[in-house]
CSV table of C-alpha atoms in Angstrom, one decimal:
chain,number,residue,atom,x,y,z
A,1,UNK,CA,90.8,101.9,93.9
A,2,UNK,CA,92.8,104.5,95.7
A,3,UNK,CA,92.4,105.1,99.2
A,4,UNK,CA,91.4,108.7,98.8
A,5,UNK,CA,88.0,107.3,96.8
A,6,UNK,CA,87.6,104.6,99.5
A,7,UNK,CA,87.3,107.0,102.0
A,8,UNK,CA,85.5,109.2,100.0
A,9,UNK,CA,82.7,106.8,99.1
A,10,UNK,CA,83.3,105.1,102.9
A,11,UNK,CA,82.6,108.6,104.4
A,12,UNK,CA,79.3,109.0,102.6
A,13,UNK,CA,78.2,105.7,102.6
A,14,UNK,CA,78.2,106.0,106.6
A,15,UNK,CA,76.8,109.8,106.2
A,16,UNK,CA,73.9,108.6,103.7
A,17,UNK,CA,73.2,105.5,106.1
A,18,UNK,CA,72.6,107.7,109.2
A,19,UNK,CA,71.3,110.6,107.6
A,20,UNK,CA,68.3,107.9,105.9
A,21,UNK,CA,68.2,106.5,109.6
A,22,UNK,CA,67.1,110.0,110.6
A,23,UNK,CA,64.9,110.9,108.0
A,24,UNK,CA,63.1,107.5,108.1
A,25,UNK,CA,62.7,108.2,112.1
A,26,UNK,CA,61.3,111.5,111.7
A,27,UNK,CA,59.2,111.0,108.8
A,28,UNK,CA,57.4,107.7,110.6
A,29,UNK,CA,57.6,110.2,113.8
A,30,UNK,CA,55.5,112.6,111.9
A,31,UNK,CA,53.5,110.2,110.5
A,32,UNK,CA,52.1,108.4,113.4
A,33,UNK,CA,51.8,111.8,115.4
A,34,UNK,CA,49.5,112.8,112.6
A,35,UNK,CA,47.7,110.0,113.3
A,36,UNK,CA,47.3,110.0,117.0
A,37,UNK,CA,46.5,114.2,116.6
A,38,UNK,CA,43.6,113.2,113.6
A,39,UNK,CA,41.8,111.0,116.0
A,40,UNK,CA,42.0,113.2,118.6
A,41,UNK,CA,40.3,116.3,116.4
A,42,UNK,CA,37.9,113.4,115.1
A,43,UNK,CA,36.8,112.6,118.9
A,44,UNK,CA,36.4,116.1,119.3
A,45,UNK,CA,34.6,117.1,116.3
A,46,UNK,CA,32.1,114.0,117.7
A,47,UNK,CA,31.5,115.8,121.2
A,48,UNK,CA,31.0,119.2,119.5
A,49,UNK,CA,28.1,117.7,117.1
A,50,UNK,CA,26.6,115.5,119.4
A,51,UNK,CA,26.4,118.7,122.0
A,52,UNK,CA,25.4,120.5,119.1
A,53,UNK,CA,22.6,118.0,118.2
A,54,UNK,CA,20.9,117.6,121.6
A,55,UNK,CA,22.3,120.8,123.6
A,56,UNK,CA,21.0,123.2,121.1
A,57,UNK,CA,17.6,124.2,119.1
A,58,UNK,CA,19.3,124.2,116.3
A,59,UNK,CA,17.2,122.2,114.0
A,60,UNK,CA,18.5,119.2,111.9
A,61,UNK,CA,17.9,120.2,108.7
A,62,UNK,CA,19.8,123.4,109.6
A,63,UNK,CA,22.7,121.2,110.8
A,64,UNK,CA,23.0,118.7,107.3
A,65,UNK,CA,23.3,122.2,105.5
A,66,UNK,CA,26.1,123.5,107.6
A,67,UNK,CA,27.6,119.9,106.4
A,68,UNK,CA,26.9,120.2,103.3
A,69,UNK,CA,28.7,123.9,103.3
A,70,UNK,CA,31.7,123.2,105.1
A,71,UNK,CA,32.0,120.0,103.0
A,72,UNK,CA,32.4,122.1,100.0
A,73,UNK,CA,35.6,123.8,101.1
A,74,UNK,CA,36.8,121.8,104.0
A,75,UNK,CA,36.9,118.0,104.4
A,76,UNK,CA,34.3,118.1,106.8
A,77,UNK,CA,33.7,115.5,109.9
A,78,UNK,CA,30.5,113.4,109.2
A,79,UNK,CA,29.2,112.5,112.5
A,80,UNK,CA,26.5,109.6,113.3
A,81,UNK,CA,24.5,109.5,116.3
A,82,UNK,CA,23.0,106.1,117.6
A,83,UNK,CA,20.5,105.1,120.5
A,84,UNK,CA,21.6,102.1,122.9
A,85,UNK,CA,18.8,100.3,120.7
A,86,UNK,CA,21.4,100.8,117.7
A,87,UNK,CA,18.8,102.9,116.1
A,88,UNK,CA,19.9,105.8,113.8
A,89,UNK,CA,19.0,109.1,115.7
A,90,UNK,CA,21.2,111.3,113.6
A,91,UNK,CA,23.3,111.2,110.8
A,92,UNK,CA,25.2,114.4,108.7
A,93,UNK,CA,24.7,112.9,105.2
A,94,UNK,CA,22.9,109.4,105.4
A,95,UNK,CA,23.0,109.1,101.5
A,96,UNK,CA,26.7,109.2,101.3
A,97,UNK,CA,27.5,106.8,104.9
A,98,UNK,CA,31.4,106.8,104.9
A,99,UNK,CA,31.5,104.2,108.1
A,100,UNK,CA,28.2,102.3,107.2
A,101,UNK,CA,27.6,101.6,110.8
A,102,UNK,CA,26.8,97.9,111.8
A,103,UNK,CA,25.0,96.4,114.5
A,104,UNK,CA,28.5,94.6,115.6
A,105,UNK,CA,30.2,97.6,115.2
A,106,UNK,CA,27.4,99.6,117.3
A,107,UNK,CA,28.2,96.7,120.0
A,108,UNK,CA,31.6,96.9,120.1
A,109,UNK,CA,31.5,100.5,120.7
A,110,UNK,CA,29.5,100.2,123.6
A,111,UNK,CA,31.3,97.4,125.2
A,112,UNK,CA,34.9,99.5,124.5
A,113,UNK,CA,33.7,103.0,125.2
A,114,UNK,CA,35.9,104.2,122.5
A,115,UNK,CA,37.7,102.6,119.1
A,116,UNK,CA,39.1,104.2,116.3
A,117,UNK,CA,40.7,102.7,112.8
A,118,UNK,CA,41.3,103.1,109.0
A,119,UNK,CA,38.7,102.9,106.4
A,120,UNK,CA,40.5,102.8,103.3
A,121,UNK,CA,41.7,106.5,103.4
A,122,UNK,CA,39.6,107.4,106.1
A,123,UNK,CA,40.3,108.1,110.0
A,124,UNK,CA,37.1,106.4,112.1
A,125,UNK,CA,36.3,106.9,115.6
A,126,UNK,CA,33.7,105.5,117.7
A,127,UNK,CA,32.6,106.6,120.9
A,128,UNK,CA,29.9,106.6,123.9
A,129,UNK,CA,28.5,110.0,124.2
A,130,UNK,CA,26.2,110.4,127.2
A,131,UNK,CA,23.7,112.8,128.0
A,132,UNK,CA,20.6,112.8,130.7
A,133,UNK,CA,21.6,109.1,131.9
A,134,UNK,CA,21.4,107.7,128.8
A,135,UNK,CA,24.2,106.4,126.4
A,136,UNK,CA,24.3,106.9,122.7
A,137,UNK,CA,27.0,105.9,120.0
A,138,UNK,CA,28.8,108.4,117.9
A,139,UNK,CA,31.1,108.0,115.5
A,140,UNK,CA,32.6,110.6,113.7
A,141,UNK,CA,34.7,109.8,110.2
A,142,UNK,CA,37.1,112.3,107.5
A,143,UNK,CA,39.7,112.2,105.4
A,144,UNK,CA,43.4,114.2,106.7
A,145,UNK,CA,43.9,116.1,103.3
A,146,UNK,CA,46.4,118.6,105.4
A,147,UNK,CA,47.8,115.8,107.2
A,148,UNK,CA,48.7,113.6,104.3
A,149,UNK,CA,49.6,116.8,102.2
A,150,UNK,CA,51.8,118.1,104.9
A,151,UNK,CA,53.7,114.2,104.9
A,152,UNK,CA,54.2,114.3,101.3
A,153,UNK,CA,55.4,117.9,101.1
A,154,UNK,CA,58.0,116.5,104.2
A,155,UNK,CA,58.7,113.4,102.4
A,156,UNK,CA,59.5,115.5,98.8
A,157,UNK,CA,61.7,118.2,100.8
A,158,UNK,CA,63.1,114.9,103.2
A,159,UNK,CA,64.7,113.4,99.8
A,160,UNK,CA,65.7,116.7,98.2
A,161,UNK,CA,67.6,117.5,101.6
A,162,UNK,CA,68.7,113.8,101.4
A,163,UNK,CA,70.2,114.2,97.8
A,164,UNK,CA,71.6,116.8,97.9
A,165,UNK,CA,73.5,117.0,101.2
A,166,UNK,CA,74.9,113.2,99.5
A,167,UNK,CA,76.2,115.0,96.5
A,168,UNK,CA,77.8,118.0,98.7
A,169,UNK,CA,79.3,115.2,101.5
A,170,UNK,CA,80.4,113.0,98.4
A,171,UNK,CA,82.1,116.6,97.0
A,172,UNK,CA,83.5,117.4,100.7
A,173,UNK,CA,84.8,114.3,101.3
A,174,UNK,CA,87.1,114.7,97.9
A,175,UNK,CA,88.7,117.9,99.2
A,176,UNK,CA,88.9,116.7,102.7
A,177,UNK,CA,90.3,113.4,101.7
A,178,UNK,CA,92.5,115.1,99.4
A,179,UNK,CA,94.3,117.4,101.6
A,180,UNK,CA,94.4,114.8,104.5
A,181,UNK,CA,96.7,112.7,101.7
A,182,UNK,CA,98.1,115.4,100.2
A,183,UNK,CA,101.2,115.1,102.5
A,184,UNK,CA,101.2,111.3,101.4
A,185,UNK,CA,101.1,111.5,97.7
A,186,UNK,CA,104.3,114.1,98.5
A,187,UNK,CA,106.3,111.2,100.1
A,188,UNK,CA,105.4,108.8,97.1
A,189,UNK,CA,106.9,111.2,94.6
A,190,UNK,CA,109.8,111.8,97.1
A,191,UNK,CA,110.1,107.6,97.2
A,192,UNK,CA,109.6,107.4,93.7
A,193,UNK,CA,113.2,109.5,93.3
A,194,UNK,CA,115.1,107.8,96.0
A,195,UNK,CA,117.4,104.7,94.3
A,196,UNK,CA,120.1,102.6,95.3
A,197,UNK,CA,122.4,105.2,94.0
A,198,UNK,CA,120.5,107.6,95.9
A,199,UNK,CA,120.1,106.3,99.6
A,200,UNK,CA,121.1,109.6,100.8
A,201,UNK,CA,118.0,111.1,100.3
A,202,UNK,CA,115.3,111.4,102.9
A,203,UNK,CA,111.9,112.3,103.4
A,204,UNK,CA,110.6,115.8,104.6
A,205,UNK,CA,109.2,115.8,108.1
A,206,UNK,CA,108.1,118.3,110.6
A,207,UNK,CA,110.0,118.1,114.0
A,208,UNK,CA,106.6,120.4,115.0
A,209,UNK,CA,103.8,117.6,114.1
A,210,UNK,CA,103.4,114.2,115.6
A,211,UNK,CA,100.7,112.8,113.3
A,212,UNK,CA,100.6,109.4,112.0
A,213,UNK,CA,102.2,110.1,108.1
A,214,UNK,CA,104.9,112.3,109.7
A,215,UNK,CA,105.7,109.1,111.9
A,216,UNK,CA,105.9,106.9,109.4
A,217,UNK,CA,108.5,109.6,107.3
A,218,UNK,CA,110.9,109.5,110.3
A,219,UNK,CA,110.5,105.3,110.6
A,220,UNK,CA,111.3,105.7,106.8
A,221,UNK,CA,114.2,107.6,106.7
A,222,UNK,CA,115.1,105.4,109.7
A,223,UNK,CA,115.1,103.0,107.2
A,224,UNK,CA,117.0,104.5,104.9
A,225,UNK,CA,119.8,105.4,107.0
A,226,UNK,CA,119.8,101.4,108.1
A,227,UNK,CA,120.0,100.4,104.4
A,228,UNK,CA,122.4,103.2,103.7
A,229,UNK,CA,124.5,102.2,106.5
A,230,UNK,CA,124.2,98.7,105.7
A,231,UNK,CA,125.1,99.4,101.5
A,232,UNK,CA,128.0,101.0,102.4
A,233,UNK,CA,129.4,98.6,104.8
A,234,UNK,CA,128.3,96.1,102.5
A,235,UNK,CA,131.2,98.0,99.8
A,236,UNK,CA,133.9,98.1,102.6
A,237,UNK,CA,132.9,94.6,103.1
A,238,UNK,CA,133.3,93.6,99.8
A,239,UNK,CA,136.3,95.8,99.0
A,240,UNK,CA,138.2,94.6,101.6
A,241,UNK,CA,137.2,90.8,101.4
A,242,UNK,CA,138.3,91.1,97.0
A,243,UNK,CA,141.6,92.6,98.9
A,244,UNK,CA,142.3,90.0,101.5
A,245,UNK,CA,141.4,86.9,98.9
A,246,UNK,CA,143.7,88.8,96.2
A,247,UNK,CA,147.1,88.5,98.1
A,248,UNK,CA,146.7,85.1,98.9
A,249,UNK,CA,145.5,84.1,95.4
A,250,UNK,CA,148.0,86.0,94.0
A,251,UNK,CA,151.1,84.3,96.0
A,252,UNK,CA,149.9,80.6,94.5
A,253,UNK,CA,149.5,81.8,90.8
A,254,UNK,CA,153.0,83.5,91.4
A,255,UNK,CA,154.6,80.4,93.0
A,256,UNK,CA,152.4,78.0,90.7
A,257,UNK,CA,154.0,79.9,87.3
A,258,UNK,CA,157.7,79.7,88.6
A,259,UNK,CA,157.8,76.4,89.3
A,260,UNK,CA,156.1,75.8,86.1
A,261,UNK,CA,158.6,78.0,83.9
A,262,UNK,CA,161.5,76.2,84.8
A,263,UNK,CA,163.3,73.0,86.4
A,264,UNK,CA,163.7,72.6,90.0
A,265,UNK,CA,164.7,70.3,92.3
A,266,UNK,CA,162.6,68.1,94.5
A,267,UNK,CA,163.1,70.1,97.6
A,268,UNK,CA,162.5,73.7,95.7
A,269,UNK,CA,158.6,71.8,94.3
A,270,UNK,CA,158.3,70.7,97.9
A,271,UNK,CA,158.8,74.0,99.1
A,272,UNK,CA,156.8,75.9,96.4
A,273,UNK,CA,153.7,73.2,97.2
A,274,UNK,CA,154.2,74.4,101.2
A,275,UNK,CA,153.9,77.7,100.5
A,276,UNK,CA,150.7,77.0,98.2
A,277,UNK,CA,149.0,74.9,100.9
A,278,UNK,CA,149.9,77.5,103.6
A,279,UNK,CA,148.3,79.9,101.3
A,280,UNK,CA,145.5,77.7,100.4
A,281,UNK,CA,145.0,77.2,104.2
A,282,UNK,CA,144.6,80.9,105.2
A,283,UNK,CA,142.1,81.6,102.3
A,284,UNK,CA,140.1,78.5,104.1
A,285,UNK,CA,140.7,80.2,107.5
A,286,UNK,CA,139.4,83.3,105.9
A,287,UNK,CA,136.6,81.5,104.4
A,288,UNK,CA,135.3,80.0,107.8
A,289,UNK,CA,135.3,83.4,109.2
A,290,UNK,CA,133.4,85.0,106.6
A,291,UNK,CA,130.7,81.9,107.3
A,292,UNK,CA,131.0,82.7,110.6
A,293,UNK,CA,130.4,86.3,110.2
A,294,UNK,CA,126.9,85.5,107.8
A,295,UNK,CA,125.4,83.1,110.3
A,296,UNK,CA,125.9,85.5,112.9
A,297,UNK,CA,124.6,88.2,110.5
A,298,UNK,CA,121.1,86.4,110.6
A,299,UNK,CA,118.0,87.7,111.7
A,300,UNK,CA,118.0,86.6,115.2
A,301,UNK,CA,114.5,85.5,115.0
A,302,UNK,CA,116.2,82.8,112.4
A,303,UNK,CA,118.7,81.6,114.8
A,304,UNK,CA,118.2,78.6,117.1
A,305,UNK,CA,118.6,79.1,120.9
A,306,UNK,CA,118.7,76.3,123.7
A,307,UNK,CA,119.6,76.2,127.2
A,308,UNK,CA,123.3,75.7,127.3
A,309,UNK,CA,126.7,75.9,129.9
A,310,UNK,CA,128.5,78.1,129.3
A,311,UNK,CA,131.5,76.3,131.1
A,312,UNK,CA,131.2,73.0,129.1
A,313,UNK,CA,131.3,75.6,125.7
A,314,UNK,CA,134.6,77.4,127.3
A,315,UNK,CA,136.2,74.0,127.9
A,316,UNK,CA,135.1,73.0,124.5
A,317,UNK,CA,137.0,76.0,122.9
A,318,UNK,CA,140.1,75.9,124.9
A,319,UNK,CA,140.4,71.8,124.1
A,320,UNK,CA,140.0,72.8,120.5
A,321,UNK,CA,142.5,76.0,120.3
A,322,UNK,CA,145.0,73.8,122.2
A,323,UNK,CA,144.5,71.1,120.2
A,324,UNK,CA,145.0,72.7,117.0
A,325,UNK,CA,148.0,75.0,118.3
A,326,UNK,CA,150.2,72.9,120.6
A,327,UNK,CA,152.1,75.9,121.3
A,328,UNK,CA,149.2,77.8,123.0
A,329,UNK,CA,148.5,77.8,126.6
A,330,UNK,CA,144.6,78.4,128.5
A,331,UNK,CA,144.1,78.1,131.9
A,332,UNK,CA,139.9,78.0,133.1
A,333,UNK,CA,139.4,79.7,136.3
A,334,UNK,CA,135.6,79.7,137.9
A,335,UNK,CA,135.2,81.0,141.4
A,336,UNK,CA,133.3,79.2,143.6
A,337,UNK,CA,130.8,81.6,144.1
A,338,UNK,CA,129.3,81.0,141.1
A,339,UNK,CA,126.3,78.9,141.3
A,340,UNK,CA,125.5,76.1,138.5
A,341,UNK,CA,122.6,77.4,137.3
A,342,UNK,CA,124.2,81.1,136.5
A,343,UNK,CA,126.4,79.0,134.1
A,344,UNK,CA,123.4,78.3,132.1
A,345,UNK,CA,121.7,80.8,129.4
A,346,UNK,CA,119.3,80.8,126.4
A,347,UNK,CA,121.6,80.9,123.4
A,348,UNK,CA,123.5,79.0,120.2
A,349,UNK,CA,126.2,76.3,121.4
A,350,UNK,CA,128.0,77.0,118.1
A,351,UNK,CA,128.0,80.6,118.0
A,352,UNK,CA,129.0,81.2,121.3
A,353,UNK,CA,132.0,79.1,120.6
A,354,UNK,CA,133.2,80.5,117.5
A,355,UNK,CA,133.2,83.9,120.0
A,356,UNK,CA,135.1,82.0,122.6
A,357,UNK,CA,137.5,80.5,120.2
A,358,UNK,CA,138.4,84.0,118.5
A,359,UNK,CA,138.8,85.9,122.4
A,360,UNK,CA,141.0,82.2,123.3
A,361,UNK,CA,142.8,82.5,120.1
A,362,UNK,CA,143.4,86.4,120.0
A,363,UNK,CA,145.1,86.0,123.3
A,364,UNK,CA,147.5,83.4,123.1
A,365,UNK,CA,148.4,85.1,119.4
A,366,UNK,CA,149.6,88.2,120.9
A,367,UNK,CA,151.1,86.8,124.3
A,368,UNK,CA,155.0,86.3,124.4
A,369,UNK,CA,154.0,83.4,126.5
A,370,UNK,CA,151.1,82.3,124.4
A,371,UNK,CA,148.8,82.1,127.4
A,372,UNK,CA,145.2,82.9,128.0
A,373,UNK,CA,144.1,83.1,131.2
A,374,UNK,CA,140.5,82.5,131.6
A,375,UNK,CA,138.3,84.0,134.8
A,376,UNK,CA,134.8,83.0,135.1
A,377,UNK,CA,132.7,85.1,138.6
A,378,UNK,CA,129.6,86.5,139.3
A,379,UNK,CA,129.7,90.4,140.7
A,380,UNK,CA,126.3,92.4,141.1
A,381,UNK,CA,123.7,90.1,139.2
A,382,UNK,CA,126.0,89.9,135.8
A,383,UNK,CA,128.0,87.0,134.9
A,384,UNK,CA,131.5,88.3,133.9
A,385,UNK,CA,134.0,85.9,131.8
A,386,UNK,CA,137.7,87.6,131.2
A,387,UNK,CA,140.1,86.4,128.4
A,388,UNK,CA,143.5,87.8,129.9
A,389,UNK,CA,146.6,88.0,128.2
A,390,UNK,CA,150.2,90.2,128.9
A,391,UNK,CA,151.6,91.4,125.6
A,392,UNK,CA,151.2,93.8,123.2
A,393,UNK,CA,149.5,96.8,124.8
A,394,UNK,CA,146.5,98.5,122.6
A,395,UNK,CA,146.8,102.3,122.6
A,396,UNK,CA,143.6,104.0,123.6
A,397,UNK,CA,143.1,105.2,119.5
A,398,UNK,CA,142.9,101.4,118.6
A,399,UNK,CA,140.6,100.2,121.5
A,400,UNK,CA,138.1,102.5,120.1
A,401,UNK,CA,137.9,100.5,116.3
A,402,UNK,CA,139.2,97.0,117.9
A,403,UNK,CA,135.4,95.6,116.6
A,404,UNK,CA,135.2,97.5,113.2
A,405,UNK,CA,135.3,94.8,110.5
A,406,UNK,CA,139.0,94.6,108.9
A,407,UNK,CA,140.6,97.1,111.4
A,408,UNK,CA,144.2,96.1,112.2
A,409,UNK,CA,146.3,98.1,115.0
A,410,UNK,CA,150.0,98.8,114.1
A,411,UNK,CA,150.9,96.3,117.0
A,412,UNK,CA,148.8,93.3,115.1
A,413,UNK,CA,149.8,93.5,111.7
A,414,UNK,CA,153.1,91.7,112.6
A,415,UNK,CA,150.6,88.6,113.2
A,416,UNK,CA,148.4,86.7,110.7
A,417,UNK,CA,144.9,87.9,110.9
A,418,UNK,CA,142.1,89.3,108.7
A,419,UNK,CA,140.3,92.2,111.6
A,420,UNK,CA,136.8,89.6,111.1
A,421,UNK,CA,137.4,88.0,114.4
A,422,UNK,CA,136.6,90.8,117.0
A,423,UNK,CA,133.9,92.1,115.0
A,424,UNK,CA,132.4,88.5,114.3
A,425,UNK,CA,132.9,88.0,118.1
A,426,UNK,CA,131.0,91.0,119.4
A,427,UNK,CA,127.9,90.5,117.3
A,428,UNK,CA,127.6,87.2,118.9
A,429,UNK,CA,128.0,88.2,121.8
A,430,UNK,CA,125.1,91.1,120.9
A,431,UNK,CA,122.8,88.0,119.5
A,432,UNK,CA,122.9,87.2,122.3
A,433,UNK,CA,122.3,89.9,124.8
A,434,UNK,CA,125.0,90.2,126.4
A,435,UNK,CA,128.1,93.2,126.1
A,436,UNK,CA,131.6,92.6,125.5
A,437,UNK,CA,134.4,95.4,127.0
A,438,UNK,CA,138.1,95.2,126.7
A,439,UNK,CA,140.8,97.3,128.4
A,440,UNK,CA,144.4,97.3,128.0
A,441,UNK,CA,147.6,98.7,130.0
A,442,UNK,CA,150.9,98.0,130.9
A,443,UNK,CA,149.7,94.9,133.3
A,444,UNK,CA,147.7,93.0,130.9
A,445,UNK,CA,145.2,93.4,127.5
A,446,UNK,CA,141.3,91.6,128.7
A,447,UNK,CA,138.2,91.3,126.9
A,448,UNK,CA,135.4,90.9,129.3
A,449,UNK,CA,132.2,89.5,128.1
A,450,UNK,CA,129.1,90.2,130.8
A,451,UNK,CA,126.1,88.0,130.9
A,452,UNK,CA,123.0,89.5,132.9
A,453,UNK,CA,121.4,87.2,135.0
């Protein structure tokens, strides 16, 4: 079912629920008022006959007739009269007794001063009339043909009115419904044209309304631009990755083939099998990096944190760089000022030193001297760890893409290197809320990651 004939039938279900609410109310409200006001006429009718009948000369013959006439064109009152004896002292019509007055009856009127109730169709009330210190019993008794008439004609018109204002809410609700979605069937057929090929395309929005659907078009195209963004990076990705694993590839097939066309000496086979394993060795470099780069790629909802030091993980990344380049030179510097427990954060041991391990090795690489220097201090509620190094100064153009994925500066490209490191590097170091900076003169090139306290 579409939402447009939920809310429909939702909107008139509610409407029909309270509108029967409130014709229920005021047709019981009229009911039981027409009650109350028919006993009060019947009381009434009692005091004007029983005056009549022992104020007046009026005889009693003279008074059944006047019954008998009004009883032919108006649904007359028929009073009874009784002494404190229960004896019948006057009765309109005693051939036709409506109430059939009985001696407990007669009793119960006297002891209650007044009752009144439903015989069959009929409206009864009893009473003590008294007149020259004596008491007497009347009751008086009649059908409410305009009452009952007028609730039936207000019931009829009640669930006319009911129908019909259903069938024009039902009819109401369709148009309303239907330009309050209107807008949203227009995005479905604008979302129905947008494709992978087509991720350029957004949604229409008004900058002027700030309702719900135009909300959600802006968090939409917000989305698109993310995906968009992320497809076409995805291609540079992928282009550049095909182009970094060709060159490589290509020098072992090339080697591989010579050494298979013709005869060579022992030392040329050793030399060709160097220059595969060297080859082979970078493509594994390049394929750690890219697993690197996916892990740190993950939703960081799906990424492990633990309190960790970040001291033990520098000195665990500068063992390891030294250890696998004996050339390469780190020195660890933490000031005293900083306290042991600003050395400890929430975040991923193994991540955080695949960043370290990049800044470490990205400085001895480029040094003449192969050294990193390595300064750990605390300056205005931020934890600040520097990787320093003298050598090859960055021009200002090349700071500005150091941490696009693949981007190599003129001054690099003399040294082995892919451009993954820096940009693997800083999303770490994003993961994990923190900011990386780097600056670069004539003194010395340092990357300076900041941890807020």
């Amino acid at each position: 079912m579409k939402i447009r004939t939920r809310l429909t039938l939702l909107f008139t279900l509610i409407t029909a629920l309270l509108l029967g609410i409130y014709s229920i109310s005021i047709y019981y409200s009229s009911k039981e008022a027409r009650e109350k006001s028919f006993y009060s006429e019947l009381q009434n009718e009692a005091i004007a006959k029983a005056d009549l009948f022992f104020q007046s000369s009026l005889p009693e013959q003279e008074m059944h007739q006047l019954y008998k006439n009004n009883n032919r064109t108006l649904n007359e009152v028929q009073v009874a009269i009784y002494s404190i004896n229960k004896e019948l002292i006057y009765h309109d019509d005693a051939k036709v007794d409506y109430v059939k007055e009985t001696p407990e009856m007669l009793s119960e009127i006297f002891s209650q001063k007044k009752i009144n109730f439903f015989l069959d169709n009929l409206q009864v009330i009893g009473m003590v009339y008294h007149y020259n210190g004596k008491s007497y019993a009347v009751t008086a008794a009649a059908y409410d043909k305009y009452g009952y008439d007028f609730l039936t004609h207000l019931l009829t018109i009640s669930i006319i009115a009911f129908i019909s204002i259903l069938i024009l809410i039902y009819l109401a609700g369709i148009f309303l419904s239907k330009k309050a979605l209107y807008p949203l069937s227009e995005m479905v057929s604008q979302i129905k044209t947008i494709t992978a090929g087509k991720l350029q395309l957004r949604l229409k929005t008004t900058g002027e309304k700030k309702d719900e659907l135009n909300e959600l078009a802006q968090n939409f195209n917000g989305m698109l631009e993310r995906l968009e963004n992320s497809f076409d990076a995805q291609k540079y990705f992928v282009s550049n990755i095909s182009h970094e694993l060709r060159t490589p590839l290509s020098a072992i097939i090339t080697e591989l083939e010579l050494a298979s066309e013709k005869k060579q000496t022992r030392e040329e086979y050793q030399q060709t099998i160097r220059y595969a394993l060297d080859d082979a060795r970078n493509m594994a470099k390049l394929s750690n990096s890219l697993m690197d780069l996916a892990k740190a790629s993950y939703d960081p909802n799906e990424i492990s944190f633990s309190e960790v030091r970040l001291d033990e993980i520098l000195l665990e990344s500068y063992s390891k760089t030294i250890r696998e380049n004996q050339e390469y030179k780190v020195t660890l510097n933490i000031e005293d000022t900083v306290e042991e427990h600003q050395l400890v954060i929430q975040g991923n041991e193994y991540l955080l030193q695949v960043a370290f391990n990049n800044l470490i090795d990205n400085a001895c690489k480029y040094s003449p001297e192969h050294l990193c220097s390595i300064n750990v201090k605390v300056k205005t509620e931020t934890l600040h760890i520097s990787f320093i190094n003298t050598g090859i100064i960055i021009s200002q153009e090349d700071l500005e893409h150091i941490f696009e994925p693949f981007y190599r500066s003129e001054n690099s490209k003399k040294e082995k290197g892919y451009g993954i490191g820096l940009f693997l590097t800083e999303k770490i170091i994003h993961l994990h809320n923190a900011i990386i900076k780097v600056t670069s003169d004539d003194k010395a090139t340092v990357f300076t990651v900041k941890f807020t306290l």
